[in-house]
mmCIF file of C-alpha atoms in Angstrom:
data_model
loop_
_atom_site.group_PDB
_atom_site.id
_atom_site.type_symbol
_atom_site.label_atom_id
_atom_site.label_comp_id
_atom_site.label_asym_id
_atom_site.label_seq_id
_atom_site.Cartn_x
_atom_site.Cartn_y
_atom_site.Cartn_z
ATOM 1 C CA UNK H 34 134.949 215.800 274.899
ATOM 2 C CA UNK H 35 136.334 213.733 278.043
ATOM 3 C CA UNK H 36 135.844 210.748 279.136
ATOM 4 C CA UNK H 37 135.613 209.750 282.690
ATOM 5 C CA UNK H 38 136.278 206.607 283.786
ATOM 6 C CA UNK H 39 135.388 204.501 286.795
ATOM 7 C CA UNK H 40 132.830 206.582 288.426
ATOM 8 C CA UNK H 41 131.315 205.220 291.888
ATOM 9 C CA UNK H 42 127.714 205.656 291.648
ATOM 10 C CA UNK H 43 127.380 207.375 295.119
ATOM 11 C CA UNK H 44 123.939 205.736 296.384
ATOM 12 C CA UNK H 45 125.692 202.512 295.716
ATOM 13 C CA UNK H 46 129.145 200.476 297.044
ATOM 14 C CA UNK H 47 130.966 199.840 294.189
ATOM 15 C CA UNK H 48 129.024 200.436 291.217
ATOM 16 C CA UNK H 49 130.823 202.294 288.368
ATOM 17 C CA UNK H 50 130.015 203.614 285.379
ATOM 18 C CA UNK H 51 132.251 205.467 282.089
ATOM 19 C CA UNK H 52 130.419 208.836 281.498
ATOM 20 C CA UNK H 53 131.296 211.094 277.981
ATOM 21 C CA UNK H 54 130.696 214.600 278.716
ATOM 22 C CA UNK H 55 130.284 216.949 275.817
ATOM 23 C CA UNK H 56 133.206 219.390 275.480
ATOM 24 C CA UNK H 57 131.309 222.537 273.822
ATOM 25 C CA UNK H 58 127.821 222.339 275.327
ATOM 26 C CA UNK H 59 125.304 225.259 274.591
ATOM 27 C CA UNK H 60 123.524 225.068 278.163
ATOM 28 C CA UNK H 61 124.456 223.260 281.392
ATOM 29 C CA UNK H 62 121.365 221.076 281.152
ATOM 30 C CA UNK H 63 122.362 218.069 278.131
ATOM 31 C CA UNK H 64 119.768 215.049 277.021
ATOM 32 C CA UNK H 65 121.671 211.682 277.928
ATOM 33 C CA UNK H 66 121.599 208.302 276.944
ATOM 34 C CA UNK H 67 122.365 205.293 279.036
ATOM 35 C CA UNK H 68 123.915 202.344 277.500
ATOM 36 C CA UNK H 69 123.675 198.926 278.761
ATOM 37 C CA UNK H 70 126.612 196.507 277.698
ATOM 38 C CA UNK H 71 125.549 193.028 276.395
ATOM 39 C CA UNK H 72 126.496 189.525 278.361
ATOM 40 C CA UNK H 73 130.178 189.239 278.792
ATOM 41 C CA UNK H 74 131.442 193.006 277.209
ATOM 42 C CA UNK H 75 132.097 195.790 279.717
ATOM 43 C CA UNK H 76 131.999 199.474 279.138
ATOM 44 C CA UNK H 77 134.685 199.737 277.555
ATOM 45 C CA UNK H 78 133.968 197.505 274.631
ATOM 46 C CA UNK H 79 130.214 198.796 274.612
ATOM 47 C CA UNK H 80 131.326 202.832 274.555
ATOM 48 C CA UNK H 81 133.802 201.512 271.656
ATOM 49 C CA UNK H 82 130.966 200.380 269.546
ATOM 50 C CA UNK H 83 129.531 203.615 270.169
ATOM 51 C CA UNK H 84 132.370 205.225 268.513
ATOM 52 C CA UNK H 85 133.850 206.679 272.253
ATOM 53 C CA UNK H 86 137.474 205.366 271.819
ATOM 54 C CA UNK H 87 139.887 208.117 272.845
ATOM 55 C CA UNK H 88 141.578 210.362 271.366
ATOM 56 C CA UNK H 89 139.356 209.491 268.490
ATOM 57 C CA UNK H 90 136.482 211.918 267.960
ATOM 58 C CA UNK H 91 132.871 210.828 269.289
ATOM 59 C CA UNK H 92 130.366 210.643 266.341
ATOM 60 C CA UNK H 93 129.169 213.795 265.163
ATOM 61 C CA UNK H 94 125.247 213.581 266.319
ATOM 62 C CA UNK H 95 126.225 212.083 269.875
ATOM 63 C CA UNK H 96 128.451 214.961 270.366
ATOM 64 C CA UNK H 97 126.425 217.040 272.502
ATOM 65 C CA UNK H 98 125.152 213.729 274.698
ATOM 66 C CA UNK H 99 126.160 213.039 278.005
ATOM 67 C CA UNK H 100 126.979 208.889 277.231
ATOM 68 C CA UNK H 101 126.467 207.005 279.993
ATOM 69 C CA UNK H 102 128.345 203.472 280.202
ATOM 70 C CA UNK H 103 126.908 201.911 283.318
ATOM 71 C CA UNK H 104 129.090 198.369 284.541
ATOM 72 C CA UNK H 105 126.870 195.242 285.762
ATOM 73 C CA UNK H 106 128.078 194.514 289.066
ATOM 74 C CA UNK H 107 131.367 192.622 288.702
ATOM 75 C CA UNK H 108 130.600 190.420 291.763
ATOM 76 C CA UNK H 109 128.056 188.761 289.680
ATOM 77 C CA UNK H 110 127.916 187.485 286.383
ATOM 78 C CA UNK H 111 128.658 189.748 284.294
ATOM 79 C CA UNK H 112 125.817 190.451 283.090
ATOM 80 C CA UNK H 113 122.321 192.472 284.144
ATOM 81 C CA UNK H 114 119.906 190.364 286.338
ATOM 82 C CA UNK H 115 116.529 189.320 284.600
ATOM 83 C CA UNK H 116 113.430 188.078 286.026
ATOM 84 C CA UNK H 117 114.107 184.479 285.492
ATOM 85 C CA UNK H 118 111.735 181.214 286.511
ATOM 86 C CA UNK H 119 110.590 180.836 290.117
ATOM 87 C CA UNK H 120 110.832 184.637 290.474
ATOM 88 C CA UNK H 121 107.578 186.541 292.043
ATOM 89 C CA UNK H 122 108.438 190.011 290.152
ATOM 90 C CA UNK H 123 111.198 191.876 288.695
ATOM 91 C CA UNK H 124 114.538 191.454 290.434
ATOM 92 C CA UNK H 125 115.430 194.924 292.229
ATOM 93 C CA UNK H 126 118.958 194.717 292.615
ATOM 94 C CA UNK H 127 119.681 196.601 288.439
ATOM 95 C CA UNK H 128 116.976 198.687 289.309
ATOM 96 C CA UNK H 129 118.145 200.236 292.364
ATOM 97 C CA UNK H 130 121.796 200.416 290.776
ATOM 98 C CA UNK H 131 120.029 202.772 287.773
ATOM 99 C CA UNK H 132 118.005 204.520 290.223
ATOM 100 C CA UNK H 133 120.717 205.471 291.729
ATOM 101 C CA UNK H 134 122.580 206.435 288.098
ATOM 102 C CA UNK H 135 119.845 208.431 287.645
ATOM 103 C CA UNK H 136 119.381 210.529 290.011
ATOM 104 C CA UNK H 137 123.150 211.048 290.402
ATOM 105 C CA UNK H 138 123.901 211.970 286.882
ATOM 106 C CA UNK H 139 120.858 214.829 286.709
ATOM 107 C CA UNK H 140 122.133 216.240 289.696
ATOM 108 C CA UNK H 141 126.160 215.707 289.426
ATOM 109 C CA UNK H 142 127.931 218.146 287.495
ATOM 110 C CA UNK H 143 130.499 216.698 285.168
ATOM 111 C CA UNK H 144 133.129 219.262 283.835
ATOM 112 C CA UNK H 145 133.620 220.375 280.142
ATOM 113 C CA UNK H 146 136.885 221.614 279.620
ATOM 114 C CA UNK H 147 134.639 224.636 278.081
ATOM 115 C CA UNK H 148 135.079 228.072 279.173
ATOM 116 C CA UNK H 149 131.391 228.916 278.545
ATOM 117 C CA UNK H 150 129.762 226.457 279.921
ATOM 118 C CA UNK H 151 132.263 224.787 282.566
ATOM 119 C CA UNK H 152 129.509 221.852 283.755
ATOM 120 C CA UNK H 153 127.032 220.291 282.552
ATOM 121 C CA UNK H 154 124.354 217.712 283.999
ATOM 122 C CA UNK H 155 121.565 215.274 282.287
ATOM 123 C CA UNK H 156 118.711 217.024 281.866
ATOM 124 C CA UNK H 157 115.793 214.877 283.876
ATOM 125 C CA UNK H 158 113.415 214.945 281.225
ATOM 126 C CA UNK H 159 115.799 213.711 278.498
ATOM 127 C CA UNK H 160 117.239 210.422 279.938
ATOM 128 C CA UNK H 161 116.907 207.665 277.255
ATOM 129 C CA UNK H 162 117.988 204.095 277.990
ATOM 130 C CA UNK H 163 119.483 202.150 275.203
ATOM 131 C CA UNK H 164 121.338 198.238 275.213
ATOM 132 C CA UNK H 165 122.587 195.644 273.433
ATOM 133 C CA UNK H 166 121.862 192.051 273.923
ATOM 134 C CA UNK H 167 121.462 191.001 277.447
ATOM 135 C CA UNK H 168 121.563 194.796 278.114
ATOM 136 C CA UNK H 169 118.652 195.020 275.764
ATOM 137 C CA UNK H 170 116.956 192.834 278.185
ATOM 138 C CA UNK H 171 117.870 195.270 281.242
ATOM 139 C CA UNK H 172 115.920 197.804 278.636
ATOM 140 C CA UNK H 173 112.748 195.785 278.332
ATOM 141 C CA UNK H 174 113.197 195.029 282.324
ATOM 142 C CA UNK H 175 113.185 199.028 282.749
ATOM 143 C CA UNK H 176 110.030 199.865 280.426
ATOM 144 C CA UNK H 177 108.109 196.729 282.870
ATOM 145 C CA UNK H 178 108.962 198.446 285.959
ATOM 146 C CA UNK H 179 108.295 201.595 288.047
ATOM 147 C CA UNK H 180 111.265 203.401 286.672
ATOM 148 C CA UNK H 181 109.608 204.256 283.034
ATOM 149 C CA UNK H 182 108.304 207.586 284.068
ATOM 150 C CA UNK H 183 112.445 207.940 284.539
ATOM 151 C CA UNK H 184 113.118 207.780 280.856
ATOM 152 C CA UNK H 185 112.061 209.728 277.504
ATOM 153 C CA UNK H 186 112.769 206.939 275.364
ATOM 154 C CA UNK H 187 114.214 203.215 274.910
ATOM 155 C CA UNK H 188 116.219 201.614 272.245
ATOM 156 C CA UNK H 189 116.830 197.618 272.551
ATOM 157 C CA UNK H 190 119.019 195.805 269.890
ATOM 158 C CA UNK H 191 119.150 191.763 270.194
ATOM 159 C CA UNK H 192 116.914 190.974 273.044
ATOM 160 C CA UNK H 193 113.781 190.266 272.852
ATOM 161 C CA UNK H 194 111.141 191.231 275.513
ATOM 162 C CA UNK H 195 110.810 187.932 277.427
ATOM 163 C CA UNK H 196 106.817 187.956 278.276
ATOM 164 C CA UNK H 197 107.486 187.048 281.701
ATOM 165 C CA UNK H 198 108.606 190.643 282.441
ATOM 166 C CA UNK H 199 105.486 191.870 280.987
ATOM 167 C CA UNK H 200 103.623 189.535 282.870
ATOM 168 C CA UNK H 201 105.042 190.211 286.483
ATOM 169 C CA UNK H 202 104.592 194.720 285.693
ATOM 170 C CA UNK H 203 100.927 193.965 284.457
ATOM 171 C CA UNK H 204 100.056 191.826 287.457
ATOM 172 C CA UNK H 205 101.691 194.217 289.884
ATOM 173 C CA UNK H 206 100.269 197.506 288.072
ATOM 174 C CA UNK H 207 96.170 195.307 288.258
ATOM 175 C CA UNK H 208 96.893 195.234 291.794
ATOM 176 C CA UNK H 209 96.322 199.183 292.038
ATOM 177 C CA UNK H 210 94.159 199.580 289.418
ATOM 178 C CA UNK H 211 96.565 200.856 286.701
ATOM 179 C CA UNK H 212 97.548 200.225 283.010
ATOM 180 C CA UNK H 213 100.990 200.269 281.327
ATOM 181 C CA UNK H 214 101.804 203.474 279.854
ATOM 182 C CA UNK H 215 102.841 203.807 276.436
ATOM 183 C CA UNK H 216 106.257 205.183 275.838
ATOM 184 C CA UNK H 217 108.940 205.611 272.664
ATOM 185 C CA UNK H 218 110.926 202.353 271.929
ATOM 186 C CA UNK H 219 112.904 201.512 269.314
ATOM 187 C CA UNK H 220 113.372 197.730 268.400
ATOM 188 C CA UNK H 221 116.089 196.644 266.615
ATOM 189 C CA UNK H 222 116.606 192.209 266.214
ATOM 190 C CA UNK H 223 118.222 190.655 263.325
ATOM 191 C CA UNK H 224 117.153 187.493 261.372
ATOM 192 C CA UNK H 225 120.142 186.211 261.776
ATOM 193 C CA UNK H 226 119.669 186.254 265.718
ATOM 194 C CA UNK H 227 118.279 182.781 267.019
ATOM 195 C CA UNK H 228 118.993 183.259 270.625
ATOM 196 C CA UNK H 229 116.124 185.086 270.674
ATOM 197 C CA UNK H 230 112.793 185.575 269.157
ATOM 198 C CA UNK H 231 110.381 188.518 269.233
ATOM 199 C CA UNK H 232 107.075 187.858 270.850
ATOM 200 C CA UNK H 233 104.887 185.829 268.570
ATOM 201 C CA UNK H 234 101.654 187.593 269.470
ATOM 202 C CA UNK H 235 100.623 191.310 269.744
ATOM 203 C CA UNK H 236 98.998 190.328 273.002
ATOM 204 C CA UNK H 237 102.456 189.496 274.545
ATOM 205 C CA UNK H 238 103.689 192.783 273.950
ATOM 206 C CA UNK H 239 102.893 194.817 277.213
ATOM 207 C CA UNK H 240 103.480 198.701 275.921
ATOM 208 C CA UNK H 241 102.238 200.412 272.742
ATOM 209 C CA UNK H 242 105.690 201.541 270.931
ATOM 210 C CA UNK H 243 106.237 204.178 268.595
ATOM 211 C CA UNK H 244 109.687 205.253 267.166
ATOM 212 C CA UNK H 245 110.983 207.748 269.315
ATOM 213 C CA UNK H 246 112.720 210.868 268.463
ATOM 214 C CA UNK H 247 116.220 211.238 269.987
ATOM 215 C CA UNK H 248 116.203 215.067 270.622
#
């Protein structure tokens, strides 16, 4: 498998991403996962934890993923923007940038190194969204906005869903007349954690989740 560094989302100016392209794929269509780094990391720390480290192998059951590593922007924080206080509904400016990921990485074709299958590209009905920490935010922020019919699944590890988010998609979705659809998530949040805490009422929560199968 290769990984390619630094890619220029082409929708955007300036916004990279790492991608991990299987080496051996059995069709030119491959599921994908993108992975949003936590407050402070980059993706090079966040595609570490996930076991891409060249030349060390990638993890046996990720091995026929395409791993996406998208960067927040660097003239910023550092980190993903949330809906915070004062705001009217969800900041665009993330969601745009993985709109744009999107689209570009189900239609891009990313080369193998396989003579068989020489590209491959994300299938569009396998794109799961995954993050850590503040990136597990960005994964809540994605399942409240117009972009879940994007993604097959979510996985969040160490960020809670702030209610607020919830709040702002259900307000927005009464306006026309619609509900929140109910979609895959996997929640992972330690005891240990005290920057955050999971809501404290089923009420709060704004989408019926059910362990997803990554397939």
């Amino acid at each position: 498998m290769s990984l390619l560094r630094d890619q220029v989302v082409s929708a955007t100016i300036g916004r990279i991403y790492h991608v991990q392209v299987p080496a051996n794929p059995c069709q030119a269509t491959v599921p994908a996962i993108i992975v949003f780094h936590g407050g402070g990391q980059d993706v090079a720390t966040i595609a570490a934890r996930w076991g891409v480290d060249p030349p060390n192998p990638v993890p046996v059951p990720l091995e026929d993923y395409l791993l996406v590593f998208p960067e927040a922007d660097h003239r910023l924080s550092g980190e993903w923007a949330h809906l915070t206080a004062g705001d009217s509904g969800l900041p665009s400016y993330d969601l745009d940038f993985v709109a744009a990921l999107v689209t570009e990485i189900t239609t891009r074709p990313y080369p193998t190194g396989s003579a068989a299958v020489t590209d491959v590209t994300a299938d569009p009905d396998l794109v799961y969204a995954a993050g850590f920490s503040n990136g597990g935010g960005m994964v809540w922020q994605l399942m409240n906005s117009d972009l879940l019919t994007r993604f097959r699944g979510f996985a969040a590890v160490g960020k809670a869903l702030d209610p607020e988010k919830a709040d702002a998609y259900r307000k927005r979705l009464a306006d026309v007349g619609s509900q929140p659809a109910a979609v895959p998530v996997m929640y992972v949040h330690g005891t240990g954690d005290r920057g955050y805490r999971p809501p404290s009422t089923a009420e709060e929560m704004p989408l019926h989740t059910t362990l997803p199968a990554f397939t």
